[in-house]
Amino acid sequence: MYEFSRVVFGKNATPVESQFVAQENARSNQAKYPLAAETLLKSTYMDDSMDSVETIERDVELYHQLSHLWGLAGMKARKWISNATKVAEAAPEKDCARNSSIPQY
């Protein structure tokens, strides 16, 4: 008998399993990463998050919290994108989306 120790992509149940793992990780670490947990629970499908915050400072904090939260689950967030230059600069260039067409400010 073999048993997977990680979420295997490509199976029929993968989307449900992925959501479950991500949401349990968010709930378990909500006290330490409240911004990230809220985004993950309310604005994330599988491994894609899309959220909006009131200030650039809060956006940078959200980036850091999400990076740490995903890291706790053994995942790495990539393809970061923001319409605020300061936020985009917070992420390493190798982790940013390329060829975006959103206006920067």
PDB file of N, CA, C and O in Angstrom, residues 42-94:
ATOM      1  N   LYS A  42     -10.727  34.317   1.918  1.00  0.00           N
ATOM      2  CA  LYS A  42     -11.791  35.024   1.200  1.00  0.00           C
ATOM      3  C   LYS A  42     -11.477  35.357  -0.255  1.00  0.00           C
ATOM      4  O   LYS A  42     -12.398  35.612  -1.029  1.00  0.00           O
ATOM      5  N   SER A  43     -10.207  35.394  -0.620  1.00  0.00           N
ATOM      6  CA  SER A  43      -9.852  35.903  -1.953  1.00  0.00           C
ATOM      7  C   SER A  43      -8.869  34.997  -2.683  1.00  0.00           C
ATOM      8  O   SER A  43      -8.054  35.474  -3.472  1.00  0.00           O
ATOM      9  N   THR A  44      -8.931  33.685  -2.403  1.00  0.00           N
ATOM     10  CA  THR A  44      -7.992  32.755  -3.015  1.00  0.00           C
ATOM     11  C   THR A  44      -8.734  31.533  -3.548  1.00  0.00           C
ATOM     12  O   THR A  44      -9.602  30.991  -2.874  1.00  0.00           O
ATOM     13  N   TYR A  45      -8.366  31.137  -4.753  1.00  0.00           N
ATOM     14  CA  TYR A  45      -8.843  29.874  -5.306  1.00  0.00           C
ATOM     15  C   TYR A  45      -7.613  29.077  -5.709  1.00  0.00           C
ATOM     16  O   TYR A  45      -6.772  29.577  -6.472  1.00  0.00           O
ATOM     17  N   MET A  46      -7.509  27.883  -5.186  1.00  0.00           N
ATOM     18  CA  MET A  46      -6.333  27.019  -5.363  1.00  0.00           C
ATOM     19  C   MET A  46      -5.107  27.774  -4.854  1.00  0.00           C
ATOM     20  O   MET A  46      -4.970  27.950  -3.673  1.00  0.00           O
ATOM     21  N   ASP A  47      -4.258  28.262  -5.748  1.00  0.00           N
ATOM     22  CA  ASP A  47      -3.073  28.992  -5.287  1.00  0.00           C
ATOM     23  C   ASP A  47      -3.011  30.392  -5.895  1.00  0.00           C
ATOM     24  O   ASP A  47      -1.957  31.010  -5.945  1.00  0.00           O
ATOM     25  N   ASP A  48      -4.146  30.901  -6.328  1.00  0.00           N
ATOM     26  CA  ASP A  48      -4.213  32.253  -6.893  1.00  0.00           C
ATOM     27  C   ASP A  48      -4.999  33.158  -5.953  1.00  0.00           C
ATOM     28  O   ASP A  48      -6.157  32.886  -5.643  1.00  0.00           O
ATOM     29  N   SER A  49      -4.357  34.236  -5.523  1.00  0.00           N
ATOM     30  CA  SER A  49      -5.010  35.213  -4.647  1.00  0.00           C
ATOM     31  C   SER A  49      -5.151  36.529  -5.390  1.00  0.00           C
ATOM     32  O   SER A  49      -4.273  36.920  -6.158  1.00  0.00           O
ATOM     33  N   MET A  50      -6.256  37.211  -5.124  1.00  0.00           N
ATOM     34  CA  MET A  50      -6.475  38.532  -5.700  1.00  0.00           C
ATOM     35  C   MET A  50      -7.197  39.351  -4.647  1.00  0.00           C
ATOM     36  O   MET A  50      -8.306  39.017  -4.237  1.00  0.00           O
ATOM     37  N   ASP A  51      -6.539  40.400  -4.169  1.00  0.00           N
ATOM     38  CA  ASP A  51      -7.103  41.175  -3.077  1.00  0.00           C
ATOM     39  C   ASP A  51      -6.767  42.645  -3.261  1.00  0.00           C
ATOM     40  O   ASP A  51      -5.936  43.014  -4.079  1.00  0.00           O
ATOM     41  N   SER A  52      -7.412  43.471  -2.484  1.00  0.00           N
ATOM     42  CA  SER A  52      -7.201  44.908  -2.515  1.00  0.00           C
ATOM     43  C   SER A  52      -7.109  45.400  -1.081  1.00  0.00           C
ATOM     44  O   SER A  52      -7.843  44.938  -0.212  1.00  0.00           O
ATOM     45  N   VAL A  53      -6.175  46.321  -0.831  1.00  0.00           N
ATOM     46  CA  VAL A  53      -6.010  46.895   0.502  1.00  0.00           C
ATOM     47  C   VAL A  53      -5.980  48.412   0.399  1.00  0.00           C
ATOM     48  O   VAL A  53      -5.853  48.973  -0.683  1.00  0.00           O
ATOM     49  N   GLU A  54      -6.092  49.077   1.549  1.00  0.00           N
ATOM     50  CA  GLU A  54      -6.257  50.533   1.562  1.00  0.00           C
ATOM     51  C   GLU A  54      -4.967  51.321   1.382  1.00  0.00           C
ATOM     52  O   GLU A  54      -5.007  52.445   0.885  1.00  0.00           O
ATOM     53  N   THR A  55      -3.826  50.784   1.821  1.00  0.00           N
ATOM     54  CA  THR A  55      -2.574  51.543   1.730  1.00  0.00           C
ATOM     55  C   THR A  55      -1.465  50.677   1.137  1.00  0.00           C
ATOM     56  O   THR A  55      -1.521  49.446   1.179  1.00  0.00           O
ATOM     57  N   ILE A  56      -0.448  51.351   0.631  1.00  0.00           N
ATOM     58  CA  ILE A  56       0.713  50.652   0.089  1.00  0.00           C
ATOM     59  C   ILE A  56       1.433  49.896   1.201  1.00  0.00           C
ATOM     60  O   ILE A  56       1.870  48.763   1.016  1.00  0.00           O
ATOM     61  N   GLU A  57       1.534  50.493   2.387  1.00  0.00           N
ATOM     62  CA  GLU A  57       2.209  49.843   3.513  1.00  0.00           C
ATOM     63  C   GLU A  57       1.510  48.536   3.873  1.00  0.00           C
ATOM     64  O   GLU A  57       2.144  47.520   4.145  1.00  0.00           O
ATOM     65  N   ARG A  58       0.184  48.552   3.880  1.00  0.00           N
ATOM     66  CA  ARG A  58      -0.583  47.351   4.211  1.00  0.00           C
ATOM     67  C   ARG A  58      -0.424  46.305   3.100  1.00  0.00           C
ATOM     68  O   ARG A  58      -0.391  45.111   3.364  1.00  0.00           O
ATOM     69  N   ASP A  59      -0.303  46.751   1.872  1.00  0.00           N
ATOM     70  CA  ASP A  59      -0.105  45.847   0.747  1.00  0.00           C
ATOM     71  C   ASP A  59       1.249  45.149   0.851  1.00  0.00           C
ATOM     72  O   ASP A  59       1.357  43.938   0.627  1.00  0.00           O
ATOM     73  N   VAL A  60       2.290  45.884   1.201  1.00  0.00           N
ATOM     74  CA  VAL A  60       3.612  45.287   1.384  1.00  0.00           C
ATOM     75  C   VAL A  60       3.569  44.279   2.533  1.00  0.00           C
ATOM     76  O   VAL A  60       4.121  43.181   2.432  1.00  0.00           O
ATOM     77  N   GLU A  61       2.885  44.636   3.634  1.00  0.00           N
ATOM     78  CA  GLU A  61       2.741  43.711   4.763  1.00  0.00           C
ATOM     79  C   GLU A  61       1.980  42.454   4.342  1.00  0.00           C
ATOM     80  O   GLU A  61       2.345  41.348   4.732  1.00  0.00           O
ATOM     81  N   LEU A  62       0.951  42.612   3.533  1.00  0.00           N
ATOM     82  CA  LEU A  62       0.193  41.464   3.037  1.00  0.00           C
ATOM     83  C   LEU A  62       1.091  40.557   2.208  1.00  0.00           C
ATOM     84  O   LEU A  62       1.055  39.330   2.349  1.00  0.00           O
ATOM     85  N   TYR A  63       1.917  41.144   1.360  1.00  0.00           N
ATOM     86  CA  TYR A  63       2.869  40.353   0.568  1.00  0.00           C
ATOM     87  C   TYR A  63       3.761  39.514   1.483  1.00  0.00           C
ATOM     88  O   TYR A  63       3.921  38.307   1.279  1.00  0.00           O
ATOM     89  N   HIS A  64       4.339  40.144   2.512  1.00  0.00           N
ATOM     90  CA  HIS A  64       5.234  39.422   3.425  1.00  0.00           C
ATOM     91  C   HIS A  64       4.490  38.319   4.183  1.00  0.00           C
ATOM     92  O   HIS A  64       4.989  37.196   4.311  1.00  0.00           O
ATOM     93  N   GLN A  65       3.298  38.632   4.670  1.00  0.00           N
ATOM     94  CA  GLN A  65       2.525  37.635   5.407  1.00  0.00           C
ATOM     95  C   GLN A  65       2.129  36.459   4.515  1.00  0.00           C
ATOM     96  O   GLN A  65       2.239  35.293   4.926  1.00  0.00           O
ATOM     97  N   LEU A  66       1.675  36.746   3.306  1.00  0.00           N
ATOM     98  CA  LEU A  66       1.308  35.653   2.396  1.00  0.00           C
ATOM     99  C   LEU A  66       2.518  34.777   2.062  1.00  0.00           C
ATOM    100  O   LEU A  66       2.408  33.552   2.013  1.00  0.00           O
ATOM    101  N   SER A  67       3.663  35.395   1.863  1.00  0.00           N
ATOM    102  CA  SER A  67       4.877  34.621   1.573  1.00  0.00           C
ATOM    103  C   SER A  67       5.194  33.670   2.718  1.00  0.00           C
ATOM    104  O   SER A  67       5.493  32.494   2.502  1.00  0.00           O
ATOM    105  N   HIS A  68       5.111  34.177   3.945  1.00  0.00           N
ATOM    106  CA  HIS A  68       5.389  33.334   5.114  1.00  0.00           C
ATOM    107  C   HIS A  68       4.322  32.251   5.287  1.00  0.00           C
ATOM    108  O   HIS A  68       4.649  31.092   5.574  1.00  0.00           O
ATOM    109  N   LEU A  69       3.060  32.625   5.116  1.00  0.00           N
ATOM    110  CA  LEU A  69       1.974  31.668   5.303  1.00  0.00           C
ATOM    111  C   LEU A  69       2.056  30.529   4.294  1.00  0.00           C
ATOM    112  O   LEU A  69       1.947  29.358   4.655  1.00  0.00           O
ATOM    113  N   TRP A  70       2.263  30.845   3.022  1.00  0.00           N
ATOM    114  CA  TRP A  70       2.416  29.798   2.016  1.00  0.00           C
ATOM    115  C   TRP A  70       3.643  28.943   2.330  1.00  0.00           C
ATOM    116  O   TRP A  70       3.627  27.723   2.148  1.00  0.00           O
ATOM    117  N   GLY A  71       4.707  29.581   2.811  1.00  0.00           N
ATOM    118  CA  GLY A  71       5.923  28.855   3.157  1.00  0.00           C
ATOM    119  C   GLY A  71       5.698  27.820   4.249  1.00  0.00           C
ATOM    120  O   GLY A  71       6.297  26.739   4.228  1.00  0.00           O
ATOM    121  N   LEU A  72       4.839  28.128   5.210  1.00  0.00           N
ATOM    122  CA  LEU A  72       4.530  27.174   6.275  1.00  0.00           C
ATOM    123  C   LEU A  72       3.876  25.910   5.741  1.00  0.00           C
ATOM    124  O   LEU A  72       3.963  24.846   6.365  1.00  0.00           O
ATOM    125  N   ALA A  73       3.217  26.011   4.605  1.00  0.00           N
ATOM    126  CA  ALA A  73       2.579  24.852   3.983  1.00  0.00           C
ATOM    127  C   ALA A  73       3.515  24.186   2.973  1.00  0.00           C
ATOM    128  O   ALA A  73       3.108  23.275   2.253  1.00  0.00           O
ATOM    129  N   GLY A  74       4.763  24.652   2.919  1.00  0.00           N
ATOM    130  CA  GLY A  74       5.718  24.075   1.981  1.00  0.00           C
ATOM    131  C   GLY A  74       5.525  24.560   0.561  1.00  0.00           C
ATOM    132  O   GLY A  74       5.958  23.905  -0.383  1.00  0.00           O
ATOM    133  N   MET A  75       4.861  25.705   0.409  1.00  0.00           N
ATOM    134  CA  MET A  75       4.598  26.251  -0.919  1.00  0.00           C
ATOM    135  C   MET A  75       5.315  27.583  -1.078  1.00  0.00           C
ATOM    136  O   MET A  75       5.653  28.229  -0.099  1.00  0.00           O
ATOM    137  N   LYS A  76       5.527  27.982  -2.308  1.00  0.00           N
ATOM    138  CA  LYS A  76       6.161  29.267  -2.590  1.00  0.00           C
ATOM    139  C   LYS A  76       5.263  30.046  -3.532  1.00  0.00           C
ATOM    140  O   LYS A  76       4.898  29.556  -4.603  1.00  0.00           O
ATOM    141  N   ALA A  77       4.910  31.238  -3.112  1.00  0.00           N
ATOM    142  CA  ALA A  77       4.064  32.094  -3.954  1.00  0.00           C
ATOM    143  C   ALA A  77       4.938  32.776  -5.009  1.00  0.00           C
ATOM    144  O   ALA A  77       6.021  33.273  -4.710  1.00  0.00           O
ATOM    145  N   ARG A  78       4.433  32.775  -6.233  1.00  0.00           N
ATOM    146  CA  ARG A  78       5.138  33.413  -7.340  1.00  0.00           C
ATOM    147  C   ARG A  78       4.145  34.189  -8.182  1.00  0.00           C
ATOM    148  O   ARG A  78       2.952  34.178  -7.909  1.00  0.00           O
ATOM    149  N   LYS A  79       4.655  34.858  -9.185  1.00  0.00           N
ATOM    150  CA  LYS A  79       3.858  35.658 -10.123  1.00  0.00           C
ATOM    151  C   LYS A  79       3.136  36.800  -9.415  1.00  0.00           C
ATOM    152  O   LYS A  79       1.975  37.102  -9.690  1.00  0.00           O
ATOM    153  N   TRP A  80       3.842  37.436  -8.473  1.00  0.00           N
ATOM    154  CA  TRP A  80       3.290  38.600  -7.777  1.00  0.00           C
ATOM    155  C   TRP A  80       3.109  39.725  -8.776  1.00  0.00           C
ATOM    156  O   TRP A  80       3.917  39.925  -9.672  1.00  0.00           O
ATOM    157  N   ILE A  81       2.045  40.487  -8.575  1.00  0.00           N
ATOM    158  CA  ILE A  81       1.804  41.653  -9.417  1.00  0.00           C
ATOM    159  C   ILE A  81       1.023  42.675  -8.607  1.00  0.00           C
ATOM    160  O   ILE A  81       0.202  42.330  -7.765  1.00  0.00           O
ATOM    161  N   SER A  82       1.342  43.927  -8.825  1.00  0.00           N
ATOM    162  CA  SER A  82       0.644  45.024  -8.156  1.00  0.00           C
ATOM    163  C   SER A  82       0.701  46.251  -9.049  1.00  0.00           C
ATOM    164  O   SER A  82       1.649  46.426  -9.813  1.00  0.00           O
ATOM    165  N   ASN A  83      -0.309  47.099  -8.915  1.00  0.00           N
ATOM    166  CA  ASN A  83      -0.271  48.340  -9.684  1.00  0.00           C
ATOM    167  C   ASN A  83       0.492  49.434  -8.933  1.00  0.00           C
ATOM    168  O   ASN A  83       0.642  50.532  -9.431  1.00  0.00           O
ATOM    169  N   ALA A  84       0.987  49.136  -7.729  1.00  0.00           N
ATOM    170  CA  ALA A  84       1.802  50.080  -6.961  1.00  0.00           C
ATOM    171  C   ALA A  84       3.263  49.668  -7.076  1.00  0.00           C
ATOM    172  O   ALA A  84       3.641  48.559  -6.711  1.00  0.00           O
ATOM    173  N   THR A  85       4.090  50.552  -7.603  1.00  0.00           N
ATOM    174  CA  THR A  85       5.505  50.261  -7.821  1.00  0.00           C
ATOM    175  C   THR A  85       6.200  49.808  -6.536  1.00  0.00           C
ATOM    176  O   THR A  85       6.971  48.846  -6.548  1.00  0.00           O
ATOM    177  N   LYS A  86       5.925  50.468  -5.404  1.00  0.00           N
ATOM    178  CA  LYS A  86       6.575  50.108  -4.139  1.00  0.00           C
ATOM    179  C   LYS A  86       6.239  48.679  -3.722  1.00  0.00           C
ATOM    180  O   LYS A  86       7.067  47.985  -3.149  1.00  0.00           O
ATOM    181  N   VAL A  87       5.040  48.255  -3.993  1.00  0.00           N
ATOM    182  CA  VAL A  87       4.646  46.890  -3.643  1.00  0.00           C
ATOM    183  C   VAL A  87       5.351  45.902  -4.561  1.00  0.00           C
ATOM    184  O   VAL A  87       5.893  44.892  -4.108  1.00  0.00           O
ATOM    185  N   ALA A  88       5.371  46.184  -5.829  1.00  0.00           N
ATOM    186  CA  ALA A  88       6.042  45.308  -6.789  1.00  0.00           C
ATOM    187  C   ALA A  88       7.530  45.184  -6.472  1.00  0.00           C
ATOM    188  O   ALA A  88       8.115  44.119  -6.655  1.00  0.00           O
ATOM    189  N   GLU A  89       8.131  46.237  -5.963  1.00  0.00           N
ATOM    190  CA  GLU A  89       9.553  46.211  -5.620  1.00  0.00           C
ATOM    191  C   GLU A  89       9.834  45.395  -4.361  1.00  0.00           C
ATOM    192  O   GLU A  89      10.972  45.003  -4.120  1.00  0.00           O
ATOM    193  N   ALA A  90       8.830  45.136  -3.540  1.00  0.00           N
ATOM    194  CA  ALA A  90       9.024  44.366  -2.309  1.00  0.00           C
ATOM    195  C   ALA A  90       9.312  42.898  -2.611  1.00  0.00           C
ATOM    196  O   ALA A  90       9.994  42.223  -1.847  1.00  0.00           O
ATOM    197  N   ALA A  91       8.807  42.403  -3.726  1.00  0.00           N
ATOM    198  CA  ALA A  91       9.017  41.001  -4.097  1.00  0.00           C
ATOM    199  C   ALA A  91      10.267  40.877  -4.964  1.00  0.00           C
ATOM    200  O   ALA A  91      10.534  41.753  -5.785  1.00  0.00           O
ATOM    201  N   PRO A  92      11.012  39.783  -4.786  1.00  0.00           N
ATOM    202  CA  PRO A  92      12.169  39.568  -5.669  1.00  0.00           C
ATOM    203  C   PRO A  92      11.705  39.485  -7.119  1.00  0.00           C
ATOM    204  O   PRO A  92      10.631  38.941  -7.408  1.00  0.00           O
ATOM    205  N   GLU A  93      12.499  39.990  -8.025  1.00  0.00           N
ATOM    206  CA  GLU A  93      12.113  40.041  -9.439  1.00  0.00           C
ATOM    207  C   GLU A  93      11.771  38.657  -9.988  1.00  0.00           C
ATOM    208  O   GLU A  93      10.842  38.497 -10.775  1.00  0.00           O
ATOM    209  N   LYS A  94      12.489  37.630  -9.530  1.00  0.00           N
ATOM    210  CA  LYS A  94      12.238  36.267 -10.026  1.00  0.00           C
ATOM    211  C   LYS A  94      10.869  35.749  -9.606  1.00  0.00           C
ATOM    212  O   LYS A  94      10.353  34.813 -10.216  1.00  0.00           O
TER     213      LYS A  94
END
